[in-house]
C-alpha cells in the first residue's frame, strides 16, 4: 500500500490473485469472525440508565446514528438534542445544560471532539468542572477512512487537560459497566467508544470495571502487556497464541487513562524479570505508553526491557481495517509476533 | 424589574458603573477601560431595568442569567455587580491583585454573579443556547442574556450558536452585541467585515433591534421589546457604543483597545464622570 497517486498499486502490475479487502463502511467492525458480540452497548446502557436518572440528556452533532445514541433518542425523544454538525456548539451547549443541573452525554467522532472542539471542552467544560460526558466513536485506528476520521492523537491531546477523566474501554461488557460508573462520577469525562457490534471478551475473565483502576486480567511470568481499549482484547488473544509456544504473558488492563492507576502499574512492573510492553490504539506519542514510561521513571522502576505497540507518528493510510491493523501492528498476530521477537533479542 | 433602588435613575447608575470601573482601572494603571466606559449604559439598563436577581443570593434559581462572554470586559461587569451590591464595593481595590475575587479576565469560579468563564472568545452564545434549552426543560420563565462583542462575530462558534438558537426558536435568549468598532488589531470592520449585521441575525431567525448603545431611553425600549416580543424567536439587541464614552480625552485616543492612562489622568477622568461632562 502506498500513499501516492503517482505509483500504481503493485497487485495491478503483477496480476496478484490475493483478494483485496474493501474499506467499506465508515465504521468497520473490529470484531473477529469468531468473536461473540453485543449490539450498541453504549446506546442501550445509556437509555436504560436514563429511566432511573432524569438529569441525563443526550446531545449529538449529526452523528447520533453512528455513535449508538440513536437508541437513547428512540427511548427518550424529549431528552435528545440535535445540535447539528457543529462540535463547538455541541460542547458549549452541553456546558450550558450542565450549568443548569442536567447531565449531558454528548457524542460525536473522537477527531471532532479533540481536534475541532478542544478549546470548548477545555474552557467551557473542564475548567468549570462541569458534569458533561463526552463519548466518542472512531478512536485511534477504527476506520479506514484516513486521517480525517482517525483520532490517533486524542489521548495525547486530552491527557493535557486538567480535570478531565479519560476512559478507554475494551469491550461491550466494559462499556455497559462504564456508563453508570461515569454517570456517578461528578465531573467531565471523555470516553472512547466502540460502537455497533462490539466484541464481548472480558466476561470469561470475571472482570469488573472500576473507574480509576487498572486490573490484572491474566498473569504470566515472561511478559507483562499493559493495555487499554481494544488492544486489551488483542493482548488477551495474543497471550493465548503465545501460550501455545510456551510464552507466558500477563495482561494488565488500564481502562482509565487519566487519572492513571500508577500504584497498580508500578506494583506489576516491580515484579521483576518481565518484558514490559504497552499496547494502545493510539499514536505512541503522548498516550498510555508514555504515561506508563513516565510513571515507571518517577517510581525508579526499570523493567529489563520496555517496548511500545501503537500507531506510528505519521498520518495513517486509508484502506480496509483488518489490513491496516496488520500493517500497523495492532492485530492479534502482529502483537504476538512482536512479543516473541522482543523476547528473543 | 428588580425592585432595588427605584429612586436612582439609570443615568446615575451608569455614571456610578463608570466610576467603579475607573477606580478599578486605577489600581492597575491601565486596562480595558474604554470598553467599560462604552458599555456602562448597556449594563445599567441590564442590571437596573431588565434582569431579575437577588443581590444576596447570586445563584437564586429564579434569576435571569447574564453571561459575559468577553472575559476581558470583566472590569465592566464587576463595576455593574458592585453597583448591584452583588460584590461589596470594598473589594474594588483588590481588582487584578493576588487573592482577589476580581481577576483581570472574568471567570465563573472566582466571582459572585459571573455566570461563565469567558476569556476564550466565542463561548458565550453557545453556552447561552444550552442554558436556554435547559431552562425550557425546567419550565423556567427566566431569560438568558449574553453580552458579547463585535470581535466575537469573527469566531465561527458564535455563528453555530446563532443558527441553533434560531433553529430551536429560543425565545428566552436575549443576545446583546457591543459594537464598539475596536479590536486588538484595530477597527473591527477593518479586521473582518461583519456588516450588514442586522440582516444576518434576521436571516438566522432572530428578532433584531439595533440601537444607540449609549442612549439609555433607547436601550430601555429595546430591552422591553426584547422581553415582551411575542414571536417564538431568540432576540438580539445590537448596541452601537462609543469606546471610552463619557471621558472625552480618552474617547479621542486612537488605540484604545487596551488603554494606558497616566497617573494624573485618573483623577481628571473621575472628575469628568462626576461632573457629567459629555463629549
Coordinates of C-alpha atoms in Angstrom, one line a residue:
Chain A
X1 CA 0.0 0.0 0.0
X2 CA 1.4 3.4 -0.9
X3 CA 0.4 6.9 -0.1
X4 CA 0.9 8.3 -3.6
X5 CA -1.3 8.9 -6.5
X6 CA 1.7 8.5 -8.8
X7 CA 2.6 4.9 -8.0
X8 CA 0.2 2.2 -9.3
X9 CA -0.7 -0.5 -6.8
X10 CA 1.7 -3.4 -7.3
X11 CA -1.0 -6.0 -7.5
X12 CA -2.3 -4.4 -10.7
X13 CA 1.2 -4.7 -12.2
X14 CA 1.8 -8.2 -11.1
X15 CA -1.7 -9.6 -11.5
X16 CA -1.6 -10.8 -8.0
X17 CA -4.6 -13.0 -7.1
X18 CA -4.6 -12.1 -3.5
X19 CA -8.1 -10.9 -2.7
X20 CA -8.4 -7.2 -1.9
X21 CA -10.5 -6.1 1.1
X22 CA -12.6 -3.1 0.7
X23 CA -12.7 -0.1 3.0
X24 CA -16.4 -0.5 3.1
X25 CA -18.4 1.2 5.9
X26 CA -17.2 4.3 7.8
X27 CA -17.1 2.2 10.9
X28 CA -15.7 -1.1 10.2
X29 CA -16.3 -3.8 12.7
X30 CA -13.3 -4.6 15.0
X31 CA -14.9 -8.0 15.8
X32 CA -13.0 -11.0 14.6
X33 CA -15.0 -13.7 12.7
X34 CA -15.5 -15.9 15.7
X35 CA -15.9 -13.3 18.4
X36 CA -19.2 -13.1 20.2
X37 CA -20.6 -9.5 20.1
X38 CA -23.3 -7.4 21.5
X39 CA -25.0 -4.6 19.6
X40 CA -24.7 -1.0 20.7
X41 CA -23.7 -1.5 24.3
X42 CA -23.4 2.3 24.9
X43 CA -26.7 3.3 23.4
X44 CA -28.6 0.6 25.3
X45 CA -26.8 1.2 28.6
X46 CA -27.5 5.0 28.5
X47 CA -31.1 4.5 27.5
X48 CA -31.6 2.1 30.4
X49 CA -29.8 4.4 32.9
X50 CA -31.8 7.4 31.8
X51 CA -35.0 5.7 33.0
X52 CA -33.6 5.9 36.5
X53 CA -31.8 9.3 36.3
X54 CA -33.8 12.2 34.9
X55 CA -30.8 14.5 34.8
X56 CA -29.5 12.7 31.8
X57 CA -29.9 14.3 28.4
X58 CA -28.3 13.2 25.1
X59 CA -26.8 15.6 22.6
X60 CA -25.3 14.9 19.2
X61 CA -23.6 16.7 16.3
X62 CA -25.3 15.0 13.4
X63 CA -23.9 11.6 14.4
X64 CA -26.4 10.0 16.7
X65 CA -26.8 7.0 14.4
X66 CA -23.1 6.5 14.3
X67 CA -22.4 6.8 18.0
X68 CA -25.3 4.5 19.0
X69 CA -27.0 7.5 20.6
X70 CA -30.0 6.9 18.3
X71 CA -31.1 4.2 20.8
X72 CA -31.2 6.8 23.5
X73 CA -33.1 9.2 21.1
X74 CA -35.6 6.5 20.4
X75 CA -36.2 5.7 24.1
X76 CA -36.2 9.3 25.3
X77 CA -37.1 11.6 22.4
X78 CA -37.8 14.5 24.6
X79 CA -34.4 14.3 26.2
X80 CA -32.4 14.3 23.0
X81 CA -30.9 17.5 21.5
X82 CA -29.7 17.6 17.9
X83 CA -27.1 20.4 17.7
X84 CA -26.2 19.9 14.1
X85 CA -22.8 19.4 12.6
X86 CA -21.3 21.9 15.0
X87 CA -19.0 20.4 17.5
X88 CA -18.0 23.7 19.2
X89 CA -21.7 24.4 19.8
X90 CA -22.1 20.8 21.0
X91 CA -19.6 21.4 23.8
X92 CA -20.8 24.9 24.6
X93 CA -24.4 24.0 24.8
X94 CA -23.6 20.9 26.9
X95 CA -21.8 23.3 29.3
X96 CA -24.9 25.4 29.5
X97 CA -27.1 22.3 30.1
X98 CA -24.7 21.1 32.9
X99 CA -24.7 24.6 34.5
X100 CA -28.5 24.2 34.9
X101 CA -28.2 20.9 36.6
X102 CA -28.5 18.4 33.8
X103 CA -26.0 15.7 32.9
X104 CA -25.4 15.9 29.2
X105 CA -24.0 13.0 27.3
X106 CA -22.6 14.3 24.1
X107 CA -21.5 12.1 21.2
X108 CA -19.5 12.7 18.1
X109 CA -16.4 11.2 16.5
X110 CA -13.2 11.4 18.5
X111 CA -11.4 13.5 15.9
X112 CA -14.1 16.2 16.1
X113 CA -14.3 16.3 19.9
X114 CA -10.5 16.6 20.2
X115 CA -9.1 18.4 17.2
X116 CA -12.0 20.6 16.4
X117 CA -13.6 21.4 19.8
X118 CA -10.6 21.2 22.1
X119 CA -10.9 24.8 23.4
X120 CA -14.6 24.4 24.1
X121 CA -14.1 21.1 26.0
X122 CA -11.3 22.7 27.9
X123 CA -12.7 26.1 29.0
X124 CA -16.4 25.7 28.7
X125 CA -16.5 22.3 30.4
X126 CA -13.3 21.1 32.1
X127 CA -12.2 24.4 33.6
X128 CA -15.6 24.7 35.2
X129 CA -15.5 21.0 36.3
X130 CA -18.9 20.6 34.7
X131 CA -20.7 17.2 34.7
X132 CA -20.5 16.6 30.9
X133 CA -19.8 13.1 29.5
X134 CA -18.2 13.2 26.1
X135 CA -18.4 9.8 24.3
X136 CA -16.7 9.5 21.0
X137 CA -16.7 6.9 18.3
X138 CA -13.8 6.1 16.0
X139 CA -10.9 6.3 18.5
X140 CA -7.4 5.6 17.2
X141 CA -7.5 3.3 14.2
X142 CA -11.0 2.1 13.9
X143 CA -11.9 3.3 10.5
X144 CA -10.2 3.0 7.1
X145 CA -11.3 6.5 6.0
X146 CA -7.9 8.0 6.6
X147 CA -6.6 10.8 8.8
X148 CA -9.8 12.9 8.5
X149 CA -11.6 10.3 10.7
X150 CA -8.8 8.6 12.6
X151 CA -8.3 10.0 16.1
X152 CA -4.8 8.8 16.5
X153 CA -3.8 11.6 19.0
X154 CA -7.0 12.2 21.0
X155 CA -5.4 10.8 24.2
X156 CA -2.3 12.9 23.8
X157 CA -4.4 16.0 23.5
X158 CA -6.9 15.2 26.3
X159 CA -4.3 14.0 28.8
X160 CA -3.0 17.5 29.0
X161 CA -6.4 18.8 30.0
X162 CA -6.8 19.3 33.8
X163 CA -10.0 17.9 35.5
X164 CA -10.8 15.6 32.6
X165 CA -11.2 11.8 33.3
X166 CA -10.4 9.7 30.3
X167 CA -11.7 6.2 29.8
X168 CA -10.7 3.7 27.0
X169 CA -12.9 0.6 27.4
X170 CA -12.1 -2.8 25.9
X171 CA -15.4 -4.5 25.0
X172 CA -19.2 -4.5 25.2
X173 CA -19.5 -5.6 28.8
X174 CA -17.0 -3.0 30.0
X175 CA -18.9 -0.2 28.1
X176 CA -22.1 -1.3 29.8
X177 CA -20.5 -1.2 33.2
X178 CA -18.7 2.1 32.5
X179 CA -21.8 4.0 31.6
X180 CA -23.4 4.0 35.2
X181 CA -19.9 4.4 36.7
X182 CA -19.2 7.5 34.7
X183 CA -22.7 8.9 35.4
X184 CA -22.0 8.5 39.2
X185 CA -18.7 10.3 38.8
X186 CA -19.1 14.1 39.2
X187 CA -17.2 15.9 36.6
X188 CA -16.2 15.9 33.0
X189 CA -15.4 12.5 31.3
X190 CA -14.1 11.6 27.9
X191 CA -14.8 8.1 26.8
X192 CA -13.6 6.4 23.7
X193 CA -16.4 4.4 22.2
X194 CA -16.5 1.1 20.3
X195 CA -19.9 1.1 18.6
X196 CA -22.1 -1.2 16.6
X197 CA -21.5 -4.9 17.1
X198 CA -18.9 -4.8 19.9
X199 CA -16.9 -7.9 20.9
X200 CA -17.5 -9.5 24.3
X201 CA -14.2 -10.5 25.6
X202 CA -13.8 -9.8 29.3
X203 CA -16.8 -11.8 30.6
X204 CA -14.8 -15.1 30.6
X205 CA -12.2 -13.5 32.9
X206 CA -14.7 -12.3 35.5
X207 CA -13.5 -8.8 35.0
X208 CA -15.4 -5.8 36.7
X209 CA -14.9 -2.2 35.6
X210 CA -13.9 0.2 38.3
X211 CA -13.3 3.8 37.5
X212 CA -9.6 4.7 38.0
X213 CA -8.5 1.1 38.5
X214 CA -6.2 -1.0 36.4
X215 CA -6.8 -4.7 36.6
X216 CA -4.6 -7.7 36.0
X217 CA -6.7 -9.9 33.8
X218 CA -4.3 -12.7 33.4
X219 CA -1.0 -13.4 35.0
X220 CA 2.2 -14.6 33.3
X221 CA 5.9 -14.8 34.1
X222 CA 7.6 -13.8 30.8
X223 CA 6.0 -10.6 29.6
X224 CA 3.6 -8.0 31.0
X225 CA 1.4 -6.4 28.5
X226 CA -0.2 -3.1 29.8
X227 CA -3.0 -2.1 27.5
X228 CA -6.2 -0.1 27.1
X229 CA -9.2 -0.1 24.8
X230 CA -9.5 -2.7 22.1
X231 CA -5.8 -3.5 22.4
X232 CA -6.6 -5.4 25.6
X233 CA -8.6 -7.9 23.6
X234 CA -5.8 -8.2 21.2
X235 CA -3.3 -8.7 24.0
X236 CA -5.5 -11.4 25.6
X237 CA -5.8 -13.2 22.2
X238 CA -2.1 -12.9 21.6
X239 CA -1.4 -14.3 25.1
X240 CA -3.5 -17.4 24.1
X241 CA -1.5 -17.8 20.9
X242 CA 1.8 -17.3 22.7
X243 CA 0.8 -19.8 25.4
X244 CA 0.9 -22.5 22.7
X245 CA 4.5 -21.6 22.1
X246 CA 5.3 -21.7 25.8
X247 CA 5.4 -18.0 26.3
X248 CA 3.6 -16.9 29.5
X249 CA 2.0 -13.4 29.1
X250 CA 0.3 -11.3 31.8
X251 CA -2.2 -8.7 30.7
X252 CA -2.8 -5.6 32.8
X253 CA -5.9 -3.7 31.5
X254 CA -5.9 0.1 32.1
X255 CA -9.3 1.4 31.0
X256 CA -8.8 4.7 32.9
X257 CA -6.1 6.6 31.1
X258 CA -6.5 9.6 33.5
X259 CA -6.2 9.6 36.4
X260 CA -3.8 6.7 35.8
X261 CA -3.7 3.8 38.4
X262 CA 0.0 4.4 39.0
X263 CA 0.1 2.2 42.1
X264 CA -1.1 -0.9 40.3
X265 CA 1.1 -0.3 37.3
X266 CA 4.2 0.2 39.4
X267 CA 3.4 -2.8 41.5
X268 CA 3.1 -5.1 38.5
X269 CA 6.3 -3.7 36.9
X270 CA 8.2 -4.2 40.1
X271 CA 7.6 -8.0 39.8
X272 CA 11.0 -8.4 38.2
X273 CA 12.3 -10.0 35.1
X274 CA 9.4 -9.4 32.8
X275 CA 9.5 -7.6 29.5
X276 CA 7.0 -4.7 29.7
X277 CA 5.0 -3.9 26.6
X278 CA 2.4 -1.2 26.4
X279 CA -0.2 -1.7 23.7
X280 CA -2.5 1.0 22.7
X281 CA -4.8 2.0 19.8
X282 CA -3.2 5.5 19.6
X283 CA 0.0 7.1 18.4
X284 CA 3.0 6.0 20.5
X285 CA 3.4 9.7 21.3
X286 CA 1.6 11.1 24.4
X287 CA -0.7 8.2 25.1
X288 CA -0.7 5.3 27.5
X289 CA 2.8 4.1 26.6
X290 CA 4.5 7.4 27.5
X291 CA 2.2 7.8 30.5
X292 CA 3.4 4.4 31.8
X293 CA 7.0 5.1 31.0
X294 CA 6.9 8.4 32.9
X295 CA 5.3 6.6 35.8
X296 CA 8.0 4.0 36.0
X297 CA 10.8 6.5 35.7
X298 CA 9.4 8.6 38.5
X299 CA 9.0 5.5 40.6
X300 CA 12.5 4.3 39.9
X301 CA 11.3 1.1 38.4
X302 CA 13.3 -0.3 35.4
X303 CA 12.0 -3.4 33.7
X304 CA 14.6 -5.4 31.8
X305 CA 13.1 -4.0 28.6
X306 CA 10.2 -1.6 27.8
X307 CA 8.5 -1.7 24.4
X308 CA 5.5 0.1 22.8
X309 CA 2.9 -1.3 20.5
X310 CA 0.9 1.6 19.0
X311 CA 0.4 3.7 15.9
X312 CA 3.4 5.4 14.3
X313 CA 3.9 9.2 14.4
X314 CA 2.5 9.7 11.0
X315 CA -0.8 10.2 9.2
X316 CA -2.2 6.7 8.5
X317 CA -3.2 5.1 5.3
X318 CA -6.8 4.6 4.1
X319 CA -7.9 1.1 3.5
X320 CA -9.7 -1.9 4.9
X321 CA -9.4 -2.1 8.7
X322 CA -8.1 -5.6 9.1
X323 CA -5.4 -4.8 6.5
X324 CA -4.5 -1.6 8.4
X325 CA -4.4 -3.3 11.8
X326 CA -2.0 -5.8 10.3
X327 CA 0.1 -3.1 8.7
X328 CA 0.4 -1.0 11.8
X329 CA 0.9 -3.9 14.2
X330 CA -2.4 -3.8 16.1
X331 CA -3.7 -7.2 15.0
X332 CA -3.5 -10.2 17.3
X333 CA -1.0 -12.0 15.2
X334 CA 1.2 -8.9 15.0
X335 CA 1.1 -8.4 18.7
X336 CA 2.1 -12.0 19.3
X337 CA 4.9 -11.7 16.7
X338 CA 6.3 -8.6 18.3
X339 CA 6.3 -10.0 21.8
X340 CA 8.1 -13.1 20.5
X341 CA 10.7 -11.1 18.6
X342 CA 11.4 -8.9 21.6
X343 CA 11.8 -11.9 23.9
X344 CA 14.3 -13.5 21.6
X345 CA 16.6 -10.5 21.4
Chain B
X1 CA -37.9 44.5 37.2
X2 CA -35.7 44.4 40.2
X3 CA -37.1 46.4 43.0
X4 CA -33.9 47.7 44.3
X5 CA -33.3 51.5 44.3
X6 CA -36.1 52.6 42.1
X7 CA -35.4 56.2 43.1
X8 CA -32.0 56.1 41.4
X9 CA -32.0 57.0 37.7
X10 CA -30.5 54.7 35.2
X11 CA -28.3 57.6 34.1
X12 CA -26.9 57.8 37.6
X13 CA -26.4 54.0 37.7
X14 CA -24.4 54.2 34.5
X15 CA -22.3 57.1 36.0
X16 CA -21.6 55.0 39.1
X17 CA -20.7 52.0 37.0
X18 CA -18.2 54.1 35.0
X19 CA -16.8 55.4 38.3
X20 CA -16.3 51.9 39.8
X21 CA -14.6 50.9 36.5
X22 CA -12.3 53.8 36.6
X23 CA -11.3 53.2 40.2
X24 CA -10.5 49.6 39.4
X25 CA -8.6 50.7 36.3
X26 CA -6.5 53.0 38.5
X27 CA -5.4 50.0 40.6
X28 CA -3.7 48.6 37.6
X29 CA -2.8 51.9 35.9
X30 CA -4.2 50.5 32.6
X31 CA -6.8 48.1 31.2
X32 CA -9.9 47.6 29.2
X33 CA -11.3 50.9 30.5
X34 CA -12.6 52.1 27.1
X35 CA -14.9 49.0 26.8
X36 CA -16.1 49.5 30.4
X37 CA -17.0 53.2 29.8
X38 CA -18.6 52.3 26.5
X39 CA -20.8 49.5 27.7
X40 CA -21.8 51.1 31.1
X41 CA -25.2 52.3 29.8
X42 CA -26.0 48.8 28.5
X43 CA -25.0 47.3 31.9
X44 CA -27.0 49.9 33.8
X45 CA -30.2 49.1 31.8
X46 CA -29.4 45.4 32.1
X47 CA -29.0 45.3 35.8
X48 CA -31.3 48.0 36.9
X49 CA -34.2 47.7 34.5
X50 CA -34.2 44.4 32.6
X51 CA -32.9 41.5 34.7
X52 CA -34.3 39.7 37.8
X53 CA -31.7 38.9 40.5
X54 CA -31.2 38.8 44.3
X55 CA -28.0 40.6 45.4
X56 CA -27.7 38.4 48.5
X57 CA -28.3 35.2 46.5
X58 CA -26.4 35.4 43.2
X59 CA -27.3 31.8 42.4
X60 CA -31.1 32.1 43.1
X61 CA -32.8 29.7 40.7
X62 CA -35.3 32.3 39.6
X63 CA -32.8 34.8 38.4
X64 CA -32.2 35.8 34.8
X65 CA -28.8 34.6 33.7
X66 CA -26.4 37.3 32.5
X67 CA -23.5 35.7 30.6
X68 CA -20.4 37.8 29.8
X69 CA -18.6 36.0 27.1
X70 CA -16.0 38.8 26.7
X71 CA -13.7 37.8 29.6
X72 CA -11.6 41.0 29.3
X73 CA -14.7 43.1 29.8
X74 CA -14.7 41.7 33.4
X75 CA -13.9 45.2 34.8
X76 CA -17.1 46.4 33.3
X77 CA -19.2 43.6 34.7
X78 CA -17.5 43.9 38.1
X79 CA -18.5 47.6 38.1
X80 CA -22.1 46.6 37.4
X81 CA -22.0 43.8 40.0
X82 CA -20.6 46.3 42.6
X83 CA -23.3 48.8 41.8
X84 CA -25.9 45.9 42.0
X85 CA -24.5 45.1 45.5
X86 CA -23.7 41.5 44.4
X87 CA -20.0 42.4 45.1
X88 CA -19.1 44.6 48.0
X89 CA -17.7 48.0 46.9
X90 CA -14.8 47.4 49.3
X91 CA -13.4 44.7 47.1
X92 CA -12.9 47.2 44.3
X93 CA -9.3 47.9 45.4
X94 CA -8.4 44.3 45.0
X95 CA -9.0 44.3 41.2
X96 CA -6.4 42.2 39.5
X97 CA -4.3 41.6 42.6
X98 CA -3.2 38.4 44.3
X99 CA -6.1 36.5 46.1
X100 CA -8.7 38.8 44.6
X101 CA -12.2 37.6 43.6
X102 CA -11.9 40.1 40.7
X103 CA -9.2 38.7 38.3
X104 CA -8.4 40.6 35.2
X105 CA -10.3 38.2 33.0
X106 CA -13.8 37.1 34.1
X107 CA -14.0 33.6 35.5
X108 CA -17.1 31.9 37.0
X109 CA -15.2 30.2 39.8
X110 CA -13.9 33.5 41.2
X111 CA -16.7 36.0 41.2
X112 CA -20.3 36.0 42.5
X113 CA -22.6 36.9 39.7
X114 CA -20.1 35.8 37.0
X115 CA -22.0 33.0 35.3
X116 CA -19.3 31.7 32.9
X117 CA -15.6 31.9 32.1
X118 CA -15.4 34.0 29.1
X119 CA -11.7 34.6 28.3
X120 CA -11.6 32.5 25.2
X121 CA -13.8 34.4 22.9
X122 CA -16.8 32.9 21.2
X123 CA -18.0 30.7 24.0
X124 CA -20.8 32.8 25.5
X125 CA -23.6 32.5 22.9
X126 CA -23.3 28.7 22.7
X127 CA -23.4 28.3 26.5
X128 CA -26.4 30.6 26.5
X129 CA -28.1 28.3 24.0
X130 CA -27.5 25.3 26.3
X131 CA -28.8 27.2 29.3
X132 CA -31.8 28.5 27.4
X133 CA -32.7 24.9 26.4
X134 CA -32.1 23.7 29.9
X135 CA -34.4 26.5 31.4
X136 CA -37.1 25.4 29.0
X137 CA -36.7 21.8 30.2
X138 CA -37.2 23.2 33.7
X139 CA -40.3 25.2 32.7
X140 CA -38.5 28.3 34.0
X141 CA -39.5 31.8 32.9
X142 CA -36.0 33.1 33.3
X143 CA -34.2 34.8 30.5
X144 CA -30.6 34.1 29.4
X145 CA -28.7 37.2 28.4
X146 CA -25.4 37.0 26.6
X147 CA -23.3 40.1 26.3
X148 CA -20.8 39.6 23.5
X149 CA -18.7 41.8 21.3
X150 CA -18.4 42.7 17.7
X151 CA -15.0 41.0 17.8
X152 CA -16.7 37.7 18.7
X153 CA -18.5 37.9 15.4
X154 CA -15.2 36.8 13.9
X155 CA -15.5 33.5 15.8
X156 CA -17.3 30.7 13.9
X157 CA -18.6 29.3 17.1
X158 CA -20.8 32.4 17.6
X159 CA -22.5 31.7 14.3
X160 CA -23.0 28.0 15.2
X161 CA -24.8 29.2 18.3
X162 CA -26.8 31.9 16.4
X163 CA -28.0 29.3 13.9
X164 CA -29.0 26.8 16.6
X165 CA -30.9 29.5 18.6
X166 CA -32.9 30.3 15.6
X167 CA -33.5 26.7 14.8
X168 CA -34.7 26.0 18.4
X169 CA -36.7 29.2 18.4
X170 CA -35.2 30.2 21.8
X171 CA -37.5 33.0 22.9
X172 CA -35.9 33.0 26.3
X173 CA -32.5 34.0 24.9
X174 CA -31.5 37.7 24.5
X175 CA -28.2 38.4 22.9
X176 CA -26.6 41.8 23.4
X177 CA -23.8 42.7 21.0
X178 CA -21.5 45.6 22.0
X179 CA -20.5 47.0 18.6
X180 CA -17.7 49.4 19.7
X181 CA -15.8 49.1 16.5
X182 CA -12.4 48.3 18.1
X183 CA -10.5 45.1 18.3
X184 CA -7.0 44.2 19.4
X185 CA -5.5 44.8 15.9
X186 CA -7.6 47.9 15.1
X187 CA -11.1 48.9 14.0
X188 CA -13.4 45.9 13.9
X189 CA -14.6 46.4 10.3
X190 CA -11.0 46.5 9.2
X191 CA -10.2 43.2 11.0
X192 CA -13.1 41.4 9.4
X193 CA -16.2 43.0 7.9
X194 CA -19.3 41.7 9.8
X195 CA -21.7 44.2 8.3
X196 CA -24.5 44.3 7.5
X197 CA -25.1 42.7 10.9
X198 CA -28.9 43.0 11.5
X199 CA -29.9 41.2 8.3
X200 CA -27.6 38.3 9.2
X201 CA -29.3 37.7 12.5
X202 CA -32.7 38.2 10.9
X203 CA -31.8 35.6 8.3
X204 CA -30.9 33.3 11.2
X205 CA -34.4 33.6 12.6
X206 CA -33.8 36.2 15.3
X207 CA -35.9 39.2 16.4
X208 CA -33.4 42.0 15.8
X209 CA -33.1 45.5 17.1
X210 CA -30.2 47.9 16.6
X211 CA -29.9 50.9 18.9
X212 CA -27.6 53.6 20.0
X213 CA -25.9 51.8 22.9
X214 CA -25.2 54.9 24.9
X215 CA -28.8 56.2 24.8
X216 CA -30.5 54.9 27.9
X217 CA -34.0 55.6 26.7
X218 CA -33.4 53.7 23.5
X219 CA -31.9 50.8 25.5
X220 CA -34.8 50.7 27.8
X221 CA -37.3 50.5 24.9
X222 CA -35.2 47.8 23.2
X223 CA -34.9 45.6 26.3
X224 CA -38.6 45.9 26.9
X225 CA -39.3 45.0 23.3
X226 CA -36.9 42.1 23.5
X227 CA -38.5 40.7 26.7
X228 CA -42.1 41.2 25.6
X229 CA -41.7 40.2 21.9
X230 CA -44.4 37.6 21.2
X231 CA -42.8 35.6 18.3
X232 CA -41.0 32.4 19.1
X233 CA -37.6 33.7 18.2
X234 CA -34.3 34.4 20.0
X235 CA -33.8 38.2 20.4
X236 CA -30.8 40.3 19.8
X237 CA -30.1 43.9 20.6
X238 CA -27.2 45.3 18.6
X239 CA -25.8 48.2 20.6
X240 CA -23.6 50.7 18.8
X241 CA -21.4 52.1 21.6
X242 CA -18.6 54.5 21.8
X243 CA -15.3 53.4 23.3
X244 CA -14.4 55.4 26.5
X245 CA -17.8 57.1 26.4
X246 CA -18.1 59.9 28.9
X247 CA -14.4 60.8 29.2
X248 CA -13.6 62.9 26.1
X249 CA -9.9 62.9 26.3
X250 CA -9.9 59.1 26.4
X251 CA -12.6 58.9 23.7
X252 CA -10.1 60.8 21.5
X253 CA -7.4 58.2 21.7
X254 CA -6.9 56.2 18.6
X255 CA -5.6 53.0 20.1
X256 CA -8.0 52.4 23.0
X257 CA -8.5 48.6 23.0
X258 CA -6.2 48.4 26.0
X259 CA -5.8 51.9 27.5
X260 CA -2.8 53.2 29.2
X261 CA -3.8 56.1 31.5
X262 CA -1.2 58.4 33.1
X263 CA -1.3 58.6 36.9
X264 CA -2.6 62.1 36.9
X265 CA -5.3 61.4 34.4
X266 CA -7.4 59.1 36.6
X267 CA -8.5 61.9 38.9
X268 CA -9.3 64.0 35.8
X269 CA -11.4 61.2 34.3
X270 CA -13.3 60.7 37.6
X271 CA -13.9 64.5 37.8
X272 CA -15.3 64.5 34.3
X273 CA -17.6 61.5 35.1
X274 CA -18.7 63.0 38.3
X275 CA -19.5 66.3 36.6
X276 CA -21.4 64.5 33.9
X277 CA -19.4 66.3 31.2
X278 CA -20.3 64.8 27.9
X279 CA -18.2 64.6 24.8

